[in-house]
Amino acid sequence: KAGVTQTPRYLIKTRGQQVTLSCSPISGHRSVSWYQQTPGQGLQFLFEYFSETQRNKGNFPGRFSGRQFSNSRSEMNVSTLELGDSALYLCASSLAGQGAGTGELFFGEGSRLTVL
Amino acid sequence: AQTVTQSQPEMSVQEAETVTLSCTYDTSESDYYLFWYKQPPSRQMILVIRQEAYKQQNATENRFSVNFQKAAKSFSLKISDSQLGDAAMYFCAYKGRDDKIIFGKGTRLHILP
């Protein structure tokens, strides 16, 4: 079974631009969560989508948004990029959502965003 | 709000030795899950071990075991017979009633040959 796939793996943007990251979950998984990973802050929760609905949201500004499609694939978008948005963005899928069962997450390898 | 604290940013251990990674958390809830995740240099995070708060018995997975002290809100990970492949970032995580999974800042573990 294929794992969680994130694209692109690496990207470089300049301040003020916007970026869209994509995540394809494990087949059959309906929940997709997004995390921002930085050396100083560890993993910070962005949001979780389940069956095309946002179920949970972290404490990030409105520049960070996401969506989920009917095939469970998810995208996250960051508008008006700032230098501090440079990070590894991790996507994780689970069978029935963070609130179900044991909540184990299956992670992708991440998208490394650099903002210049 | 719940918080997860890993007080050791980096640790080193000799190959074949035992190492313990610390994690404390803050919560007012009584039912929750705790996790240790491993992120090797290739960056794909994987689950190492899981503990349900209502279970008093400490979870064990092969060379990995936890010391869960509910009253002290402590959840340490012990790695026995450390191997080179254990070198990674280790994240402690908490899942409570609001269904979010909150991670600590991580501990980078180095294995010395």
PDB file of C-alpha atoms in Angstrom:
ATOM      1  CA  LYS A   1       0.000   0.000   0.000  1.00  0.00           C
ATOM      2  CA  ALA A   2       1.430   3.371  -0.984  1.00  0.00           C
ATOM      3  CA  GLY A   3       2.262   5.775   1.820  1.00  0.00           C
ATOM      4  CA  VAL A   4       1.408   9.428   2.233  1.00  0.00           C
ATOM      5  CA  THR A   5       2.689  11.443  -0.708  1.00  0.00           C
ATOM      6  CA  GLN A   6       3.496  15.124  -0.518  1.00  0.00           C
ATOM      7  CA  THR A   7       4.359  17.393  -3.411  1.00  0.00           C
ATOM      8  CA  PRO A   8       6.459  19.302  -4.083  1.00  0.00           C
ATOM      9  CA  ARG A   9       9.272  18.092  -1.855  1.00  0.00           C
ATOM     10  CA  TYR A  10      11.232  21.332  -2.080  1.00  0.00           C
ATOM     11  CA  LEU A  11      10.297  24.826  -3.127  1.00  0.00           C
ATOM     12  CA  ILE A  12      11.661  28.329  -2.895  1.00  0.00           C
ATOM     13  CA  LYS A  13       9.443  31.393  -2.861  1.00  0.00           C
ATOM     14  CA  THR A  14       9.885  35.085  -2.179  1.00  0.00           C
ATOM     15  CA  ARG A  15       8.113  37.204   0.384  1.00  0.00           C
ATOM     16  CA  GLY A  16       4.607  38.173  -0.644  1.00  0.00           C
ATOM     17  CA  GLN A  17       4.072  35.203  -2.923  1.00  0.00           C
ATOM     18  CA  GLN A  18       1.681  32.392  -2.222  1.00  0.00           C
ATOM     19  CA  VAL A  19       2.225  28.653  -2.233  1.00  0.00           C
ATOM     20  CA  THR A  20       0.080  25.556  -2.514  1.00  0.00           C
ATOM     21  CA  LEU A  21       1.184  22.213  -1.123  1.00  0.00           C
ATOM     22  CA  SER A  22      -0.449  18.910  -1.906  1.00  0.00           C
ATOM     23  CA  CYS A  23      -0.951  15.739   0.106  1.00  0.00           C
ATOM     24  CA  SER A  24      -2.284  12.377  -1.018  1.00  0.00           C
ATOM     25  CA  PRO A  25      -3.177  10.188   1.959  1.00  0.00           C
ATOM     26  CA  ILE A  26      -2.927   6.446   2.249  1.00  0.00           C
ATOM     27  CA  SER A  27      -5.708   4.786   0.293  1.00  0.00           C
ATOM     28  CA  GLY A  28      -8.790   4.487   2.477  1.00  0.00           C
ATOM     29  CA  HIS A  29      -7.696   7.154   4.952  1.00  0.00           C
ATOM     30  CA  ARG A  30     -10.248   9.926   5.257  1.00  0.00           C
ATOM     31  CA  SER A  31      -8.444  12.270   7.583  1.00  0.00           C
ATOM     32  CA  VAL A  32      -5.567  14.554   6.681  1.00  0.00           C
ATOM     33  CA  SER A  33      -3.710  16.718   9.180  1.00  0.00           C
ATOM     34  CA  TRP A  34      -1.116  19.362   8.467  1.00  0.00           C
ATOM     35  CA  TYR A  35       1.791  20.368  10.687  1.00  0.00           C
ATOM     36  CA  GLN A  36       4.489  23.008  10.436  1.00  0.00           C
ATOM     37  CA  GLN A  37       7.910  21.863  11.636  1.00  0.00           C
ATOM     38  CA  THR A  38      10.653  24.330  12.509  1.00  0.00           C
ATOM     39  CA  PRO A  39      13.848  23.739  14.496  1.00  0.00           C
ATOM     40  CA  GLY A  40      12.810  26.013  17.329  1.00  0.00           C
ATOM     41  CA  GLN A  41       9.142  25.132  17.643  1.00  0.00           C
ATOM     42  CA  GLY A  42       8.955  21.459  16.778  1.00  0.00           C
ATOM     43  CA  LEU A  43       5.686  20.385  15.187  1.00  0.00           C
ATOM     44  CA  GLN A  44       2.820  22.819  15.330  1.00  0.00           C
ATOM     45  CA  PHE A  45      -0.674  21.766  14.348  1.00  0.00           C
ATOM     46  CA  LEU A  46      -2.193  23.678  11.456  1.00  0.00           C
ATOM     47  CA  PHE A  47      -5.502  21.940  10.729  1.00  0.00           C
ATOM     48  CA  GLU A  48      -7.229  18.643  10.179  1.00  0.00           C
ATOM     49  CA  TYR A  49      -9.671  17.715   7.443  1.00  0.00           C
ATOM     50  CA  PHE A  50     -12.050  14.805   7.502  1.00  0.00           C
ATOM     51  CA  SER A  51     -14.435  13.985   4.679  1.00  0.00           C
ATOM     52  CA  GLU A  52     -13.867  17.401   3.088  1.00  0.00           C
ATOM     53  CA  THR A  53     -14.637  19.298   6.317  1.00  0.00           C
ATOM     54  CA  GLN A  54     -12.194  21.105   8.555  1.00  0.00           C
ATOM     55  CA  ARG A  55     -12.579  19.477  11.961  1.00  0.00           C
ATOM     56  CA  ASN A  56      -9.824  21.156  13.921  1.00  0.00           C
ATOM     57  CA  LYS A  57      -7.662  24.187  13.537  1.00  0.00           C
ATOM     58  CA  GLY A  58      -4.471  25.345  15.204  1.00  0.00           C
ATOM     59  CA  ASN A  59      -3.408  28.856  16.105  1.00  0.00           C
ATOM     60  CA  PHE A  60      -2.166  30.082  12.768  1.00  0.00           C
ATOM     61  CA  PRO A  61      -3.176  33.280  10.967  1.00  0.00           C
ATOM     62  CA  GLY A  62      -5.763  33.279   8.216  1.00  0.00           C
ATOM     63  CA  ARG A  63      -2.999  33.290   5.598  1.00  0.00           C
ATOM     64  CA  PHE A  64      -2.850  29.564   6.164  1.00  0.00           C
ATOM     65  CA  SER A  65      -5.764  27.692   4.663  1.00  0.00           C
ATOM     66  CA  GLY A  66      -6.538  24.252   3.414  1.00  0.00           C
ATOM     67  CA  ARG A  67      -9.088  22.069   1.768  1.00  0.00           C
ATOM     68  CA  GLN A  68      -9.818  18.449   1.135  1.00  0.00           C
ATOM     69  CA  PHE A  69     -11.260  16.900  -1.972  1.00  0.00           C
ATOM     70  CA  SER A  70     -13.726  14.059  -2.338  1.00  0.00           C
ATOM     71  CA  ASN A  71     -10.881  11.609  -2.963  1.00  0.00           C
ATOM     72  CA  SER A  72      -9.361  12.676   0.414  1.00  0.00           C
ATOM     73  CA  ARG A  73      -6.430  14.447  -1.200  1.00  0.00           C
ATOM     74  CA  SER A  74      -5.689  17.685   0.566  1.00  0.00           C
ATOM     75  CA  GLU A  75      -4.036  20.966  -0.249  1.00  0.00           C
ATOM     76  CA  MET A  76      -2.810  23.707   1.986  1.00  0.00           C
ATOM     77  CA  ASN A  77      -2.219  27.251   0.855  1.00  0.00           C
ATOM     78  CA  VAL A  78      -0.146  29.997   2.379  1.00  0.00           C
ATOM     79  CA  SER A  79      -0.719  33.479   1.026  1.00  0.00           C
ATOM     80  CA  THR A  80       1.453  36.566   1.390  1.00  0.00           C
ATOM     81  CA  LEU A  81       4.479  34.553   2.417  1.00  0.00           C
ATOM     82  CA  GLU A  82       6.715  35.813   5.204  1.00  0.00           C
ATOM     83  CA  LEU A  83      10.287  34.831   6.023  1.00  0.00           C
ATOM     84  CA  GLY A  84       9.019  33.057   9.137  1.00  0.00           C
ATOM     85  CA  ASP A  85       6.956  30.703   7.035  1.00  0.00           C
ATOM     86  CA  SER A  86      10.126  28.870   6.025  1.00  0.00           C
ATOM     87  CA  ALA A  87       9.625  25.391   7.412  1.00  0.00           C
ATOM     88  CA  LEU A  88       9.003  21.747   6.707  1.00  0.00           C
ATOM     89  CA  TYR A  89       5.288  21.189   6.195  1.00  0.00           C
ATOM     90  CA  LEU A  90       4.193  17.719   7.132  1.00  0.00           C
ATOM     91  CA  CYS A  91       1.005  16.012   6.142  1.00  0.00           C
ATOM     92  CA  ALA A  92      -0.351  13.034   8.057  1.00  0.00           C
ATOM     93  CA  SER A  93      -3.271  10.784   7.315  1.00  0.00           C
ATOM     94  CA  SER A  94      -5.298   8.478   9.483  1.00  0.00           C
ATOM     95  CA  LEU A  95      -8.110   6.078   8.901  1.00  0.00           C
ATOM     96  CA  ALA A  96     -10.871   7.865  10.710  1.00  0.00           C
ATOM     97  CA  GLY A  97      -9.467  11.084  12.056  1.00  0.00           C
ATOM     98  CA  GLN A  98      -7.501  12.182  15.061  1.00  0.00           C
ATOM     99  CA  GLY A  99     -10.504  11.692  17.253  1.00  0.00           C
ATOM    100  CA  ALA A 100     -11.096   8.094  16.414  1.00  0.00           C
ATOM    101  CA  GLY A 101      -9.461   5.100  17.979  1.00  0.00           C
ATOM    102  CA  THR A 102      -5.875   5.499  18.993  1.00  0.00           C
ATOM    103  CA  GLY A 103      -5.236   8.437  16.705  1.00  0.00           C
ATOM    104  CA  GLU A 104      -2.122   7.042  15.053  1.00  0.00           C
ATOM    105  CA  LEU A 105      -0.907   9.304  12.292  1.00  0.00           C
ATOM    106  CA  PHE A 106       0.921   8.234   9.135  1.00  0.00           C
ATOM    107  CA  PHE A 107       3.222  10.948   7.889  1.00  0.00           C
ATOM    108  CA  GLY A 108       4.556  11.974   4.505  1.00  0.00           C
ATOM    109  CA  GLU A 109       8.131  13.076   3.977  1.00  0.00           C
ATOM    110  CA  GLY A 110       7.141  16.721   3.954  1.00  0.00           C
ATOM    111  CA  SER A 111       7.458  19.758   1.739  1.00  0.00           C
ATOM    112  CA  ARG A 112      10.445  21.976   2.518  1.00  0.00           C
ATOM    113  CA  LEU A 113       9.489  25.599   1.930  1.00  0.00           C
ATOM    114  CA  THR A 114      12.118  28.318   1.850  1.00  0.00           C
ATOM    115  CA  VAL A 115      10.978  31.927   1.737  1.00  0.00           C
ATOM    116  CA  LEU A 116      13.560  34.473   0.582  1.00  0.00           C
TER     117      LEU A 116
ATOM    118  CA  ALA B   1      -4.617  24.138  26.824  1.00  0.00           C
ATOM    119  CA  GLN B   2      -2.542  21.021  26.868  1.00  0.00           C
ATOM    120  CA  THR B   3       1.210  21.308  26.502  1.00  0.00           C
ATOM    121  CA  VAL B   4       3.959  18.776  25.908  1.00  0.00           C
ATOM    122  CA  THR B   5       7.497  19.475  27.084  1.00  0.00           C
ATOM    123  CA  GLN B   6      10.656  17.685  26.077  1.00  0.00           C
ATOM    124  CA  SER B   7      13.460  19.169  28.145  1.00  0.00           C
ATOM    125  CA  GLN B   8      16.358  17.473  26.324  1.00  0.00           C
ATOM    126  CA  PRO B   9      16.977  19.025  22.889  1.00  0.00           C
ATOM    127  CA  GLU B  10      19.801  16.547  22.190  1.00  0.00           C
ATOM    128  CA  MET B  11      21.140  13.358  23.678  1.00  0.00           C
ATOM    129  CA  SER B  12      23.875  10.884  22.854  1.00  0.00           C
ATOM    130  CA  VAL B  13      24.269   7.248  23.754  1.00  0.00           C
ATOM    131  CA  GLN B  14      26.827   4.570  23.013  1.00  0.00           C
ATOM    132  CA  GLU B  15      25.710   1.805  20.709  1.00  0.00           C
ATOM    133  CA  ALA B  16      24.258  -1.140  22.704  1.00  0.00           C
ATOM    134  CA  GLU B  17      23.633   1.045  25.749  1.00  0.00           C
ATOM    135  CA  THR B  18      20.293   2.166  27.172  1.00  0.00           C
ATOM    136  CA  VAL B  19      18.959   5.703  26.936  1.00  0.00           C
ATOM    137  CA  THR B  20      15.888   7.403  28.371  1.00  0.00           C
ATOM    138  CA  LEU B  21      14.164  10.362  26.748  1.00  0.00           C
ATOM    139  CA  SER B  22      12.012  12.553  28.954  1.00  0.00           C
ATOM    140  CA  CYS B  23       8.593  14.017  28.326  1.00  0.00           C
ATOM    141  CA  THR B  24       6.179  15.840  30.578  1.00  0.00           C
ATOM    142  CA  TYR B  25       2.742  17.119  29.734  1.00  0.00           C
ATOM    143  CA  ASP B  26       0.134  19.313  31.240  1.00  0.00           C
ATOM    144  CA  THR B  27      -3.555  18.470  31.122  1.00  0.00           C
ATOM    145  CA  SER B  28      -6.660  18.531  33.260  1.00  0.00           C
ATOM    146  CA  GLU B  29      -8.166  15.563  31.451  1.00  0.00           C
ATOM    147  CA  SER B  30      -8.202  12.023  32.756  1.00  0.00           C
ATOM    148  CA  ASP B  31      -8.568  10.128  29.482  1.00  0.00           C
ATOM    149  CA  TYR B  32      -6.013  10.661  26.776  1.00  0.00           C
ATOM    150  CA  TYR B  33      -3.367   8.987  24.639  1.00  0.00           C
ATOM    151  CA  LEU B  34       0.359   9.529  24.639  1.00  0.00           C
ATOM    152  CA  PHE B  35       2.732   8.706  21.811  1.00  0.00           C
ATOM    153  CA  TRP B  36       6.381   8.635  20.906  1.00  0.00           C
ATOM    154  CA  TYR B  37       7.135   9.269  17.252  1.00  0.00           C
ATOM    155  CA  LYS B  38      10.497   8.841  15.549  1.00  0.00           C
ATOM    156  CA  GLN B  39      11.700  11.006  12.680  1.00  0.00           C
ATOM    157  CA  PRO B  40      14.851   9.563  11.049  1.00  0.00           C
ATOM    158  CA  PRO B  41      17.074  11.794   8.914  1.00  0.00           C
ATOM    159  CA  SER B  42      14.959  10.899   5.845  1.00  0.00           C
ATOM    160  CA  ARG B  43      12.193  12.838   7.674  1.00  0.00           C
ATOM    161  CA  GLN B  44       9.259  10.423   7.483  1.00  0.00           C
ATOM    162  CA  MET B  45       7.819  10.249  10.963  1.00  0.00           C
ATOM    163  CA  ILE B  46       6.732   6.876  12.304  1.00  0.00           C
ATOM    164  CA  LEU B  47       4.963   5.796  15.455  1.00  0.00           C
ATOM    165  CA  VAL B  48       7.220   4.090  17.982  1.00  0.00           C
ATOM    166  CA  ILE B  49       4.902   3.406  20.865  1.00  0.00           C
ATOM    167  CA  ARG B  50       1.488   4.368  22.239  1.00  0.00           C
ATOM    168  CA  GLN B  51       0.075   4.524  25.773  1.00  0.00           C
ATOM    169  CA  GLU B  52      -3.540   4.826  26.843  1.00  0.00           C
ATOM    170  CA  ALA B  53      -3.863   6.870  30.008  1.00  0.00           C
ATOM    171  CA  TYR B  54      -6.396   4.513  31.563  1.00  0.00           C
ATOM    172  CA  LYS B  55      -3.939   1.625  31.369  1.00  0.00           C
ATOM    173  CA  GLN B  56      -1.579   1.408  34.315  1.00  0.00           C
ATOM    174  CA  GLN B  57       0.711  -1.052  32.581  1.00  0.00           C
ATOM    175  CA  ASN B  58       3.564   0.564  30.711  1.00  0.00           C
ATOM    176  CA  ALA B  59       3.579  -0.056  26.957  1.00  0.00           C
ATOM    177  CA  THR B  60       6.424  -2.025  25.415  1.00  0.00           C
ATOM    178  CA  GLU B  61       7.448  -2.579  21.795  1.00  0.00           C
ATOM    179  CA  ASN B  62      10.545  -4.725  21.457  1.00  0.00           C
ATOM    180  CA  ARG B  63      13.492  -2.580  22.601  1.00  0.00           C
ATOM    181  CA  PHE B  64      11.263   0.422  23.281  1.00  0.00           C
ATOM    182  CA  SER B  65       9.360   0.861  26.507  1.00  0.00           C
ATOM    183  CA  VAL B  66       7.777   3.736  28.363  1.00  0.00           C
ATOM    184  CA  ASN B  67       7.608   4.808  31.972  1.00  0.00           C
ATOM    185  CA  PHE B  68       4.171   6.355  32.340  1.00  0.00           C
ATOM    186  CA  GLN B  69       3.633   8.234  35.577  1.00  0.00           C
ATOM    187  CA  LYS B  70       0.105   9.627  35.353  1.00  0.00           C
ATOM    188  CA  ALA B  71       0.114  11.570  38.613  1.00  0.00           C
ATOM    189  CA  ALA B  72       3.413  13.201  37.736  1.00  0.00           C
ATOM    190  CA  LYS B  73       2.294  13.711  34.114  1.00  0.00           C
ATOM    191  CA  SER B  74       5.488  12.134  32.910  1.00  0.00           C
ATOM    192  CA  PHE B  75       5.968   9.857  29.909  1.00  0.00           C
ATOM    193  CA  SER B  76       9.570   8.829  29.272  1.00  0.00           C
ATOM    194  CA  LEU B  77      10.836   6.556  26.508  1.00  0.00           C
ATOM    195  CA  LYS B  78      13.516   3.976  27.203  1.00  0.00           C
ATOM    196  CA  ILE B  79      15.502   2.518  24.325  1.00  0.00           C
ATOM    197  CA  SER B  80      17.436  -0.583  25.220  1.00  0.00           C
ATOM    198  CA  ASP B  81      20.400  -1.981  23.286  1.00  0.00           C
ATOM    199  CA  SER B  82      20.645   1.193  21.187  1.00  0.00           C
ATOM    200  CA  GLN B  83      21.382   0.672  17.518  1.00  0.00           C
ATOM    201  CA  LEU B  84      22.726   3.012  14.853  1.00  0.00           C
ATOM    202  CA  GLY B  85      19.308   2.992  13.216  1.00  0.00           C
ATOM    203  CA  ASP B  86      17.803   4.534  16.340  1.00  0.00           C
ATOM    204  CA  ALA B  87      19.449   7.858  15.531  1.00  0.00           C
ATOM    205  CA  ALA B  88      16.591  10.267  14.892  1.00  0.00           C
ATOM    206  CA  MET B  89      14.449  13.045  16.280  1.00  0.00           C
ATOM    207  CA  TYR B  90      11.992  11.709  18.814  1.00  0.00           C
ATOM    208  CA  PHE B  91       8.740  13.511  19.462  1.00  0.00           C
ATOM    209  CA  CYS B  92       6.439  13.010  22.383  1.00  0.00           C
ATOM    210  CA  ALA B  93       2.769  13.647  21.570  1.00  0.00           C
ATOM    211  CA  TYR B  94      -0.548  13.969  23.380  1.00  0.00           C
ATOM    212  CA  LYS B  95      -4.098  13.348  22.189  1.00  0.00           C
ATOM    213  CA  GLY B  96      -6.919  14.516  24.408  1.00  0.00           C
ATOM    214  CA  ARG B  97     -10.644  15.084  24.298  1.00  0.00           C
ATOM    215  CA  ASP B  98     -10.465  17.863  21.720  1.00  0.00           C
ATOM    216  CA  ASP B  99      -8.951  15.340  19.317  1.00  0.00           C
ATOM    217  CA  LYS B 100      -5.922  17.414  18.397  1.00  0.00           C
ATOM    218  CA  ILE B 101      -2.554  15.697  18.580  1.00  0.00           C
ATOM    219  CA  ILE B 102      -0.039  18.021  20.227  1.00  0.00           C
ATOM    220  CA  PHE B 103       3.691  17.413  19.826  1.00  0.00           C
ATOM    221  CA  GLY B 104       6.666  18.411  21.921  1.00  0.00           C
ATOM    222  CA  LYS B 105       9.662  20.146  20.377  1.00  0.00           C
ATOM    223  CA  GLY B 106      11.598  16.943  20.020  1.00  0.00           C
ATOM    224  CA  THR B 107      14.822  15.346  21.222  1.00  0.00           C
ATOM    225  CA  ARG B 108      17.596  14.607  18.741  1.00  0.00           C
ATOM    226  CA  LEU B 109      19.210  11.299  19.616  1.00  0.00           C
ATOM    227  CA  HIS B 110      22.743  10.503  18.472  1.00  0.00           C
ATOM    228  CA  ILE B 111      24.092   6.955  18.585  1.00  0.00           C
ATOM    229  CA  LEU B 112      27.850   6.745  19.094  1.00  0.00           C
ATOM    230  CA  PRO B 113      29.524   3.705  17.503  1.00  0.00           C
TER     231      PRO B 113
END
